[in-house]
Amino acid sequence: MNYTRRDMLKASLSSMAYYSTAATTPNWIIQAANAMAQQNNAADDRILVIVQFGGGMDGLNVVIPRTDDVYYDDQTRPTIRVPKGLDINLDGLNGLHPVMVNLAEWYQQGCFGVVNNVGYENPNQSHFTSTDIYEYGQNPLQYPLLKGWAARYYDSQCNGCEPNPMDMLVGGKTSVPDSLSGADFYQPPAINNPADYSLRANEDEEARLRAIYDINQVQTNNPQQAFLQRSANLVHASISDIATAAALPSSGLYGNDTFSKGMRLISQVIRAGFSTKIFYASHGGFDTHANQASIEAPLQAGTLPRLLDRFDQTMHAFLTEMKDSGNLDRVMVMTFSEFGRRVRENGSNGTDHGAANCLFVMGGGINAGVYGGQPDLIDTDHGNLRYKVDFRSVYAQMIEGWFGSSAVPVFGQSVYDNTIRNDLSQIPLIKAPAAGVAAGVN
Amino acid sequence: MVYMDRYSGPWTEEEAAHLARRAGFGARPDEISELTSMGLQGAVSSRVDYDPVDQALEDQIASLRDFENTMRLKNPEDDNSLQGWWLYRMVHTNQPLQEQFTLFLHDHFVSDWPKVNDEVSDGLNDGNDGSLPEEQNCTGGSLAPDENRKKRTVARLLKTQNDLLRTRGHGAFRDLVLAVTRDPAMLLYLDNRVNYKGRAQENYARELMELFTMGVGNYSEDDVREVARALTGESVKTACSLDYPYTYYFHSNLHDRDPKTVFGVTFNQPGRGQDTEFVVDLVMHRVSNSGISPAHARLPATAIFMAWKFITWFVSEDIRIDHPAVVELAEKFYREKPNGYIYDVRECLRTLFESTFFYDAEYRFGMFKHPADFVVNAVRQLDVEETDYTGTMRSYMASMGMRLFAPPNVAGWNHGRAWINSTNLIERFNYANRLSRRVIMHRARAQSILDSGYARDENDHDGIIEFLRARLIQQPLSGDEMDVLRRFAAEVTGGRDVFRRKVNGLVHIMMTMPKYQLK
């Protein structure tokens, strides 16, 4: 179905009909209507979807160095490796885990890419610290941790703007991840179950909800109260937006897990035509210290194949919906995980915390391929993969190559020196860099 | 001294209510009257002079009837029941500052469930091959397989740390820092348990200085390395008994016996763990001259940093570390010793809560309530009871952004405006809806509101609003706000239980007001 923005505006205003009994048309409804009218010009706007693999994904068993004898040596991964010949060949050197059949097909279609050997200097093996390093885009971390990397990007673009409640959105979670948190005047909605994203009143519902709305409109000179009023009005405005989006039909391939719920909602919000620029969803459970996989039943047994199967199906649903709705070329998906895992398996059919890892990019705007080289399983750092591509250089490509903005306000000048840039700027990850890349790019 | 001079202005119910909102979880009108009658010093003493153990509360918890929910909070054995256990304490404490200050300390000396859970073993499998010297592998021994043992172990570790903060948090700060350093949950959370001679692990050494005492910028990277060496061997041990307990243990054979140099002082103390005490004392007295503020040239960084943290928790988030009020409080914290020792936390809080600075009108209602304030104040001030601490209540609070025993990272929660986003507000508003149902549930309760003297009868809307304002909002309502509330009350007509619906609806609405989010 083709749901136009005009329809959506009408629908959301009519769902607010009870507010019209207030003495005057509330200002925010006028503002919200104006904001949506502006969105009519925003259809070409590019979108970034950040996907977290929580727990530390074992990239070595997801993108397999299929020509490296060390990987197949019984000293390395005797019980959990993907058996030779079973992986899905990508570029001759690297193969995808055999459950990821749909994403292998998207690779053939030119919409799925891999960056190998992503990490950072002095890798930290705490889930929490390393996740902070990725989410804040800092290494080392600078306390107090104030703004996530995407929030810094938001502030650099917003620069005194009047935030729209749907500028960013977190799907499948009820807390805002640090990447998107801490912008000067804006916190995005974080929604697991769209049906819960609503105000409830167990009695006298209409009268109570109208009073809650009205009491947040009264005149105040107190800056904190004004901030709270503005936040409450973001609630009111985004509730109808989310309800509008969640009414759109979606693929039966999504599961009932929170990652699927998140990606389903993200797809609905994109297809409903909102101007949301940055989305975030999280796929958890990758901390596979035990029972990760079995060489005997590589497709069925263990945690990792199950998680990858879920990822494959959910992303297939998402990318298909993007393609069918004409949005594929303006959507970029980028994954990250706090660390990869140890090259050698441990004693309990699993792997322990490691360092460098692979990440994925997806969408119509990429050049499919495997970047960053094959992992080196011999020259390791205490058994962990050494990084060759600093993760911030991938983030910087999203900001510069994809969004056409400068990454300097986000990462400082260091983004332009070799300490974090490595040679990724030479890698044509993005098919058509956005026009108007900010001055200052070397 | 100017800011930390004893407050000499009028002592009225407004000042007493301000003290109650900050040094606890708010107060009902009868409690505010009582605080007012005590005078400034009496009221402050009633808050800061609390006993290490709130015996009446312990007895109350022990005598809870054995429903499933209360069983779980009597004996927390997992993540959710541990949170419920603490929430029950916040609601029912007789020493409100003790629980509010324990929350401050939990936010300061962070340890969290996910990491500790990740670190502990259940003694049998779970990757534990007995290779860590402090962890025994009990496979084949006396330990029976038990899928819940690990959860119980983590709950006990975090509860032990929480009780340490609760019972010893208001004593000598130096002793508290030493005790936290040797707390088993902290040894697991910040990895000092794997800090060995020749393989120094700097995680705890760094956070000890950066977050727990001095603040960033007052030490060098060399100091971090050397402190880590001094702390080698401070670890835990386990036993193959029923619950696989982790207890503090100093592994002498893993301690680095070569000289260390911290802040230019070279030392190598002979006794077990003496290097640790030496380092804590160095940190306490370290005058860094770092230039962070002029006061850093003459006062220890720890005194300044902690005075600043107390002030940003209890007075205003916007105070900078070089504010003269911080310097004055730091000066007293470091130099005065009414009980024979410096860094006397209780006396520092007494000074703060009695100060001219604390009662400055500029700071009243200027702080954003954190989720525990939002939830616990309402329950206490409305004098209602929560029925499900381990389930609904803690779950709402987690969705508001404060999952107890799980701050976002080692630096604690982000405060102020960070507590407010559209998702968190929806949770606040919907919890108000849930709680409002409990305000009038039966006739006797309705009568008690009428008997309070605020409202003449069931149609005295201004009287009902005033009854609730005095409990929830505690600051004046504007004419526009009154109009919205009056209009709502007038609209509730027809059907059953009109009075109950008015009161419960007003509670719901008033808890969504910007003014209720502030303290």
Short mmCIF file of C-alpha atoms in Angstrom, two decimals, chain A residues 127-128 132 143 145 174 176 185 187 189-190 197-204 207-208 210-212 214-216 218-219 223-225 227-229 231-232 235 239 287 348 353, chain B residues 114-115 118 210 366 368 396 409-411 414 417 420-423 425-426 429-430 433 436-437 480-481 484-485 487-488 491-492 500-501 505 508-509 512-515 517-518:
data_model
loop_
_atom_site.label_atom_id
_atom_site.label_comp_id
_atom_site.label_asym_id
_atom_site.label_seq_id
_atom_site.Cartn_x
_atom_site.Cartn_y
_atom_site.Cartn_z
CA HIS A 127 31.62 -5.90 27.47
CA PHE A 128 30.66 -2.67 29.15
CA ASP A 132 30.99 2.38 25.60
CA TYR A 143 34.63 10.80 31.40
CA LEU A 145 30.51 10.28 29.14
CA THR A 174 12.85 0.82 25.88
CA VAL A 176 18.00 4.90 24.51
CA PHE A 185 17.75 19.30 23.41
CA GLN A 187 16.22 12.36 23.29
CA PRO A 189 11.85 7.61 21.52
CA ALA A 190 12.85 4.03 22.34
CA TYR A 197 3.95 3.44 23.58
CA SER A 198 0.81 5.15 24.70
CA LEU A 199 -0.62 6.96 27.65
CA ARG A 200 -3.04 4.97 29.74
CA ALA A 201 -5.86 6.08 32.01
CA ASN A 202 -7.85 3.42 33.76
CA GLU A 203 -10.91 5.66 34.20
CA ASP A 204 -12.32 8.89 32.76
CA ALA A 207 -10.91 13.86 30.54
CA ARG A 208 -7.66 12.73 32.14
CA ARG A 210 -6.90 16.05 27.87
CA ALA A 211 -5.99 17.47 31.28
CA ILE A 212 -2.52 15.90 31.03
CA ASP A 214 -3.50 20.93 28.86
CA ILE A 215 -1.48 21.08 32.05
CA ASN A 216 1.66 20.83 29.95
CA VAL A 218 0.35 26.47 30.67
CA GLN A 219 2.56 29.54 30.59
CA PRO A 223 13.36 26.84 32.05
CA GLN A 224 13.18 23.39 33.62
CA GLN A 225 9.40 23.37 33.52
CA PHE A 227 11.88 21.70 29.06
CA LEU A 228 9.51 19.22 30.70
CA GLN A 229 6.55 20.67 28.83
CA SER A 231 9.29 16.74 26.39
CA ALA A 232 5.67 15.96 27.24
CA VAL A 235 5.34 12.36 23.81
CA ILE A 239 2.47 8.62 20.07
CA ASP A 287 28.38 -13.84 24.39
CA SER A 348 33.32 -25.58 26.68
CA HIS A 353 36.28 -12.32 24.64
CA PRO B 114 25.49 -7.85 34.41
CA LYS B 115 29.26 -7.62 34.90
CA ASP B 118 29.51 -12.39 33.97
CA GLU B 210 39.30 8.92 38.39
CA GLY B 366 15.57 23.11 40.67
CA PHE B 368 14.99 16.74 38.25
CA TYR B 396 8.49 0.65 35.80
CA ASN B 409 28.51 2.20 33.24
CA VAL B 410 31.16 2.61 35.91
CA ALA B 411 30.58 6.37 35.99
CA ASN B 414 23.48 10.53 33.88
CA ARG B 417 17.72 16.39 31.94
CA ILE B 420 13.66 12.89 30.69
CA ASN B 421 12.89 11.50 27.25
CA SER B 422 9.62 10.58 25.61
CA THR B 423 9.83 6.90 26.58
CA LEU B 425 8.00 10.20 30.48
CA ILE B 426 5.41 7.74 29.21
CA PHE B 429 2.83 9.05 33.37
CA ASN B 430 1.62 5.45 33.24
CA ASN B 433 -2.03 6.04 36.43
CA SER B 436 -3.61 6.69 41.33
CA ARG B 437 -5.84 3.63 41.57
CA ASP B 480 -3.78 28.26 34.65
CA GLU B 481 -2.80 25.02 36.34
CA VAL B 484 -7.03 22.71 34.24
CA LEU B 485 -7.40 20.74 37.47
CA ARG B 487 -12.04 21.73 34.84
CA PHE B 488 -11.12 18.06 35.15
CA GLU B 491 -16.04 17.04 34.27
CA VAL B 492 -16.16 13.90 36.38
CA ARG B 500 -13.09 8.53 44.17
CA ARG B 501 -12.72 9.12 40.43
CA GLY B 505 -7.79 11.26 38.41
CA HIS B 508 -2.73 10.88 37.96
CA ILE B 509 -2.78 14.31 36.34
CA THR B 512 2.39 14.26 35.12
CA MET B 513 2.92 17.96 35.81
CA PRO B 514 6.37 19.43 35.18
CA LYS B 515 6.28 20.62 38.78
CA GLN B 517 9.13 16.05 38.12
CA LEU B 518 11.17 18.61 40.05
#
